[in-house]
């Protein structure tokens, strides 16, 4: 079975550019999560969706970050304009309903903002 | 109060030894405690999880011990193998925060052959 698929795997861009990260959750999963991982702050939840609806975006660092889930099989995390401090590994995860169900992570997008 | 404190930061164990990673929390509303394993270049993967109604859960060589009164839980890896070398994260969530997992800072485990 295909797991969570993220693209691109690596992104290098210059400060001020728009960055779009993409995620395809596991088919049938109704929860989708976006995380950011850095050495300084560890793994942080940015936002999560249930049935394509954003439920909690309290982890989104600032207005430069936005996330959408137009359908059950696709989500994007956009940063505009990007800054060097946004450099991190961004993970998407999905789970199938019910509290305490395992979250399945993709392999992440390593983002470098120069 | 939302933090989960994890120790040690790194751990070196000989093959066949026992690896022990500890986590502590403050929020008594936490009721779900998973452990995730992460290999370089990969996303975290659920290893084992426990709820506070049991004090121990074992799956193969991996055991979670849970001490509700001390608000601590730990991961024990028995007969550690070089293939277990990875970063391990504890996490917690509470009923009122639904699916929001709070992760510990991670422990980098190296098992020497």
mmCIF file of C-alpha atoms in Angstrom:
data_model
loop_
_atom_site.group_PDB
_atom_site.id
_atom_site.type_symbol
_atom_site.label_atom_id
_atom_site.label_comp_id
_atom_site.label_asym_id
_atom_site.label_seq_id
_atom_site.Cartn_x
_atom_site.Cartn_y
_atom_site.Cartn_z
ATOM 1 C CA UNK A 1 0.000 0.000 0.000
ATOM 2 C CA UNK A 2 1.241 3.493 -0.789
ATOM 3 C CA UNK A 3 2.072 5.566 2.221
ATOM 4 C CA UNK A 4 1.852 9.312 2.599
ATOM 5 C CA UNK A 5 3.509 10.911 -0.409
ATOM 6 C CA UNK A 6 5.184 14.280 -0.181
ATOM 7 C CA UNK A 7 6.730 16.388 -2.881
ATOM 8 C CA UNK A 8 9.212 17.731 -3.512
ATOM 9 C CA UNK A 9 11.670 15.810 -1.302
ATOM 10 C CA UNK A 10 14.092 18.708 -1.374
ATOM 11 C CA UNK A 11 13.543 22.372 -2.130
ATOM 12 C CA UNK A 12 16.164 25.084 -2.244
ATOM 13 C CA UNK A 13 15.024 28.586 -2.988
ATOM 14 C CA UNK A 14 15.916 32.166 -2.312
ATOM 15 C CA UNK A 15 14.470 34.313 0.377
ATOM 16 C CA UNK A 16 11.278 36.057 -0.688
ATOM 17 C CA UNK A 17 10.164 33.326 -3.068
ATOM 18 C CA UNK A 18 6.901 31.461 -2.723
ATOM 19 C CA UNK A 19 7.235 27.835 -1.666
ATOM 20 C CA UNK A 20 4.538 25.192 -2.082
ATOM 21 C CA UNK A 21 4.806 21.809 -0.407
ATOM 22 C CA UNK A 22 2.475 19.015 -1.445
ATOM 23 C CA UNK A 23 1.018 15.999 0.278
ATOM 24 C CA UNK A 24 -1.073 13.024 -0.745
ATOM 25 C CA UNK A 25 -2.461 11.235 2.323
ATOM 26 C CA UNK A 26 -3.178 7.535 2.552
ATOM 27 C CA UNK A 27 -6.428 6.720 0.806
ATOM 28 C CA UNK A 28 -9.321 6.513 3.244
ATOM 29 C CA UNK A 29 -7.639 8.536 5.965
ATOM 30 C CA UNK A 30 -9.758 11.422 7.178
ATOM 31 C CA UNK A 31 -7.200 13.354 9.214
ATOM 32 C CA UNK A 32 -4.205 15.172 7.758
ATOM 33 C CA UNK A 33 -1.450 16.872 9.720
ATOM 34 C CA UNK A 34 1.391 19.200 8.776
ATOM 35 C CA UNK A 35 4.483 19.231 11.019
ATOM 36 C CA UNK A 36 7.761 21.101 10.975
ATOM 37 C CA UNK A 37 10.990 19.613 12.341
ATOM 38 C CA UNK A 38 14.016 21.683 13.319
ATOM 39 C CA UNK A 39 16.962 21.053 15.597
ATOM 40 C CA UNK A 40 15.970 23.928 17.841
ATOM 41 C CA UNK A 41 12.239 23.286 18.203
ATOM 42 C CA UNK A 42 11.903 19.591 17.394
ATOM 43 C CA UNK A 43 8.653 18.344 15.861
ATOM 44 C CA UNK A 44 5.870 20.907 15.905
ATOM 45 C CA UNK A 45 2.319 20.514 14.683
ATOM 46 C CA UNK A 46 1.445 23.373 12.358
ATOM 47 C CA UNK A 47 -2.127 22.563 11.345
ATOM 48 C CA UNK A 48 -4.466 19.634 10.966
ATOM 49 C CA UNK A 49 -7.541 18.883 8.881
ATOM 50 C CA UNK A 50 -10.501 16.575 9.378
ATOM 51 C CA UNK A 51 -12.488 15.668 6.279
ATOM 52 C CA UNK A 52 -10.679 18.453 4.387
ATOM 53 C CA UNK A 53 -11.661 21.121 6.943
ATOM 54 C CA UNK A 54 -8.936 22.892 8.968
ATOM 55 C CA UNK A 55 -9.546 22.152 12.635
ATOM 56 C CA UNK A 56 -6.579 23.642 14.474
ATOM 57 C CA UNK A 57 -4.102 26.040 12.903
ATOM 58 C CA UNK A 58 -2.727 27.413 16.145
ATOM 59 C CA UNK A 59 0.725 26.078 15.298
ATOM 60 C CA UNK A 60 1.054 28.036 12.074
ATOM 61 C CA UNK A 61 3.887 30.440 12.840
ATOM 62 C CA UNK A 62 2.597 33.511 11.039
ATOM 63 C CA UNK A 63 0.483 34.786 8.186
ATOM 64 C CA UNK A 64 3.158 33.896 5.659
ATOM 65 C CA UNK A 65 2.103 30.274 6.122
ATOM 66 C CA UNK A 66 -1.117 28.899 4.683
ATOM 67 C CA UNK A 67 -2.471 25.404 4.157
ATOM 68 C CA UNK A 68 -5.290 24.049 2.062
ATOM 69 C CA UNK A 69 -6.936 20.730 1.479
ATOM 70 C CA UNK A 70 -9.126 21.015 -1.611
ATOM 71 C CA UNK A 71 -10.027 17.324 -1.580
ATOM 72 C CA UNK A 72 -9.443 14.142 0.378
ATOM 73 C CA UNK A 73 -6.352 13.182 -1.562
ATOM 74 C CA UNK A 74 -4.360 16.394 -1.690
ATOM 75 C CA UNK A 75 -3.074 19.125 0.588
ATOM 76 C CA UNK A 76 -0.636 22.002 0.210
ATOM 77 C CA UNK A 77 1.405 24.064 2.614
ATOM 78 C CA UNK A 78 2.442 27.395 1.199
ATOM 79 C CA UNK A 79 4.980 29.897 2.468
ATOM 80 C CA UNK A 80 4.911 33.344 0.929
ATOM 81 C CA UNK A 81 7.266 35.135 1.197
ATOM 82 C CA UNK A 82 9.813 32.613 2.444
ATOM 83 C CA UNK A 83 12.559 33.523 4.928
ATOM 84 C CA UNK A 84 15.790 31.722 5.929
ATOM 85 C CA UNK A 85 14.295 30.867 9.333
ATOM 86 C CA UNK A 86 11.677 28.766 7.538
ATOM 87 C CA UNK A 87 14.398 26.256 6.643
ATOM 88 C CA UNK A 88 13.343 22.927 8.139
ATOM 89 C CA UNK A 89 11.993 19.519 7.278
ATOM 90 C CA UNK A 90 8.237 19.623 6.765
ATOM 91 C CA UNK A 91 6.254 16.452 7.307
ATOM 92 C CA UNK A 92 2.755 15.543 6.337
ATOM 93 C CA UNK A 93 0.957 12.776 8.224
ATOM 94 C CA UNK A 94 -2.459 11.166 7.957
ATOM 95 C CA UNK A 95 -4.606 8.970 10.154
ATOM 96 C CA UNK A 96 -7.908 7.190 9.980
ATOM 97 C CA UNK A 97 -10.445 8.580 12.464
ATOM 98 C CA UNK A 98 -10.644 7.877 16.164
ATOM 99 C CA UNK A 99 -8.526 9.421 18.820
ATOM 100 C CA UNK A 100 -5.293 7.612 19.419
ATOM 101 C CA UNK A 101 -5.092 6.149 15.948
ATOM 102 C CA UNK A 102 -1.542 6.100 14.592
ATOM 103 C CA UNK A 103 -0.407 8.983 12.473
ATOM 104 C CA UNK A 104 1.414 7.818 9.345
ATOM 105 C CA UNK A 105 4.150 10.201 8.274
ATOM 106 C CA UNK A 106 5.535 10.897 4.829
ATOM 107 C CA UNK A 107 9.285 11.135 4.291
ATOM 108 C CA UNK A 108 9.208 14.912 4.449
ATOM 109 C CA UNK A 109 10.332 17.862 2.380
ATOM 110 C CA UNK A 110 13.711 19.312 3.297
ATOM 111 C CA UNK A 111 13.374 23.043 2.694
ATOM 112 C CA UNK A 112 16.345 25.377 2.500
ATOM 113 C CA UNK A 113 15.786 29.103 2.128
ATOM 114 C CA UNK A 114 18.941 30.953 1.113
ATOM 115 C CA UNK B 1 2.466 22.449 31.085
ATOM 116 C CA UNK B 2 2.149 21.242 27.516
ATOM 117 C CA UNK B 3 5.746 20.055 27.366
ATOM 118 C CA UNK B 4 7.021 16.524 27.257
ATOM 119 C CA UNK B 5 10.593 16.295 28.527
ATOM 120 C CA UNK B 6 12.709 13.511 27.079
ATOM 121 C CA UNK B 7 16.087 12.167 28.160
ATOM 122 C CA UNK B 8 18.791 11.363 27.364
ATOM 123 C CA UNK B 9 19.520 13.380 24.255
ATOM 124 C CA UNK B 10 21.754 10.613 22.942
ATOM 125 C CA UNK B 11 22.496 7.054 23.953
ATOM 126 C CA UNK B 12 25.131 4.521 22.968
ATOM 127 C CA UNK B 13 24.478 0.869 23.736
ATOM 128 C CA UNK B 14 26.316 -2.312 22.869
ATOM 129 C CA UNK B 15 24.558 -4.931 20.787
ATOM 130 C CA UNK B 16 22.472 -7.125 23.041
ATOM 131 C CA UNK B 17 22.167 -4.491 25.739
ATOM 132 C CA UNK B 18 19.084 -2.693 27.039
ATOM 133 C CA UNK B 19 18.280 0.813 25.802
ATOM 134 C CA UNK B 20 16.184 2.977 28.114
ATOM 135 C CA UNK B 21 14.671 6.321 27.170
ATOM 136 C CA UNK B 22 12.651 8.371 29.625
ATOM 137 C CA UNK B 23 9.917 10.965 29.281
ATOM 138 C CA UNK B 24 8.112 13.136 31.793
ATOM 139 C CA UNK B 25 5.052 15.312 31.490
ATOM 140 C CA UNK B 26 3.073 17.794 33.579
ATOM 141 C CA UNK B 27 -0.357 17.869 31.994
ATOM 142 C CA UNK B 28 -2.507 15.345 33.864
ATOM 143 C CA UNK B 29 -5.033 15.489 31.031
ATOM 144 C CA UNK B 30 -2.657 13.578 28.755
ATOM 145 C CA UNK B 31 -4.147 10.167 28.083
ATOM 146 C CA UNK B 32 -2.321 8.764 25.099
ATOM 147 C CA UNK B 33 1.436 8.177 24.959
ATOM 148 C CA UNK B 34 2.981 6.916 21.717
ATOM 149 C CA UNK B 35 6.610 6.355 20.849
ATOM 150 C CA UNK B 36 7.863 7.062 17.343
ATOM 151 C CA UNK B 37 11.025 5.825 15.647
ATOM 152 C CA UNK B 38 12.735 7.894 12.966
ATOM 153 C CA UNK B 39 15.530 6.827 10.627
ATOM 154 C CA UNK B 40 17.617 9.424 8.757
ATOM 155 C CA UNK B 41 15.782 10.812 5.753
ATOM 156 C CA UNK B 42 12.507 9.237 6.799
ATOM 157 C CA UNK B 43 9.434 10.355 8.655
ATOM 158 C CA UNK B 44 8.680 9.181 12.173
ATOM 159 C CA UNK B 45 6.893 5.828 12.402
ATOM 160 C CA UNK B 46 4.731 4.677 15.290
ATOM 161 C CA UNK B 47 6.524 2.049 17.335
ATOM 162 C CA UNK B 48 4.285 1.406 20.320
ATOM 163 C CA UNK B 49 1.717 3.340 22.365
ATOM 164 C CA UNK B 50 0.148 3.154 25.811
ATOM 165 C CA UNK B 51 -2.813 4.593 27.673
ATOM 166 C CA UNK B 52 -2.697 5.428 31.400
ATOM 167 C CA UNK B 53 -4.988 2.584 32.416
ATOM 168 C CA UNK B 54 -2.094 0.116 32.136
ATOM 169 C CA UNK B 55 1.381 0.294 33.664
ATOM 170 C CA UNK B 56 3.214 -1.646 30.990
ATOM 171 C CA UNK B 57 2.852 -2.670 27.371
ATOM 172 C CA UNK B 58 5.166 -4.992 25.518
ATOM 173 C CA UNK B 59 5.538 -5.605 21.798
ATOM 174 C CA UNK B 60 8.406 -7.867 20.900
ATOM 175 C CA UNK B 61 11.637 -6.341 22.187
ATOM 176 C CA UNK B 62 9.966 -2.987 22.903
ATOM 177 C CA UNK B 63 8.283 -2.216 26.231
ATOM 178 C CA UNK B 64 6.645 0.947 27.524
ATOM 179 C CA UNK B 65 6.557 1.394 31.286
ATOM 180 C CA UNK B 66 4.113 3.971 32.603
ATOM 181 C CA UNK B 67 4.054 5.572 36.051
ATOM 182 C CA UNK B 68 0.929 7.694 36.352
ATOM 183 C CA UNK B 69 1.657 9.072 39.823
ATOM 184 C CA UNK B 70 5.130 10.207 38.793
ATOM 185 C CA UNK B 71 3.881 11.384 35.397
ATOM 186 C CA UNK B 72 6.659 9.498 33.677
ATOM 187 C CA UNK B 73 6.899 6.881 30.989
ATOM 188 C CA UNK B 74 9.810 5.114 29.424
ATOM 189 C CA UNK B 75 10.760 2.967 26.459
ATOM 190 C CA UNK B 76 12.887 -0.117 26.984
ATOM 191 C CA UNK B 77 14.509 -1.849 24.045
ATOM 192 C CA UNK B 78 15.678 -5.304 25.018
ATOM 193 C CA UNK B 79 18.473 -7.097 23.167
ATOM 194 C CA UNK B 80 19.267 -3.896 21.257
ATOM 195 C CA UNK B 81 20.421 -4.415 17.684
ATOM 196 C CA UNK B 82 22.398 -2.181 15.303
ATOM 197 C CA UNK B 83 19.226 -1.905 13.208
ATOM 198 C CA UNK B 84 17.575 -0.160 16.166
ATOM 199 C CA UNK B 85 19.936 2.785 15.700
ATOM 200 C CA UNK B 86 17.560 5.679 15.081
ATOM 201 C CA UNK B 87 16.045 8.700 16.791
ATOM 202 C CA UNK B 88 13.198 7.954 19.183
ATOM 203 C CA UNK B 89 10.486 10.409 20.122
ATOM 204 C CA UNK B 90 7.982 10.123 22.909
ATOM 205 C CA UNK B 91 4.731 12.017 22.546
ATOM 206 C CA UNK B 92 1.518 12.708 24.380
ATOM 207 C CA UNK B 93 -1.947 13.955 23.681
ATOM 208 C CA UNK B 94 -5.024 14.713 25.744
ATOM 209 C CA UNK B 95 -8.701 14.175 25.164
ATOM 210 C CA UNK B 96 -9.415 17.895 25.143
ATOM 211 C CA UNK B 97 -6.776 18.616 22.492
ATOM 212 C CA UNK B 98 -7.969 15.793 20.342
ATOM 213 C CA UNK B 99 -5.302 14.769 17.878
ATOM 214 C CA UNK B 100 -2.624 17.283 18.796
ATOM 215 C CA UNK B 101 0.484 15.276 19.621
ATOM 216 C CA UNK B 102 3.122 16.989 21.774
ATOM 217 C CA UNK B 103 6.511 15.476 20.972
ATOM 218 C CA UNK B 104 9.561 15.141 23.180
ATOM 219 C CA UNK B 105 12.872 16.456 21.902
ATOM 220 C CA UNK B 106 14.112 13.064 20.720
ATOM 221 C CA UNK B 107 16.842 10.600 21.678
ATOM 222 C CA UNK B 108 19.462 9.556 19.182
ATOM 223 C CA UNK B 109 20.265 5.894 19.820
ATOM 224 C CA UNK B 110 23.385 4.220 18.478
ATOM 225 C CA UNK B 111 23.749 0.480 18.966
ATOM 226 C CA UNK B 112 27.329 -0.647 18.463
ATOM 227 C CA UNK B 113 27.896 -4.093 16.904
#
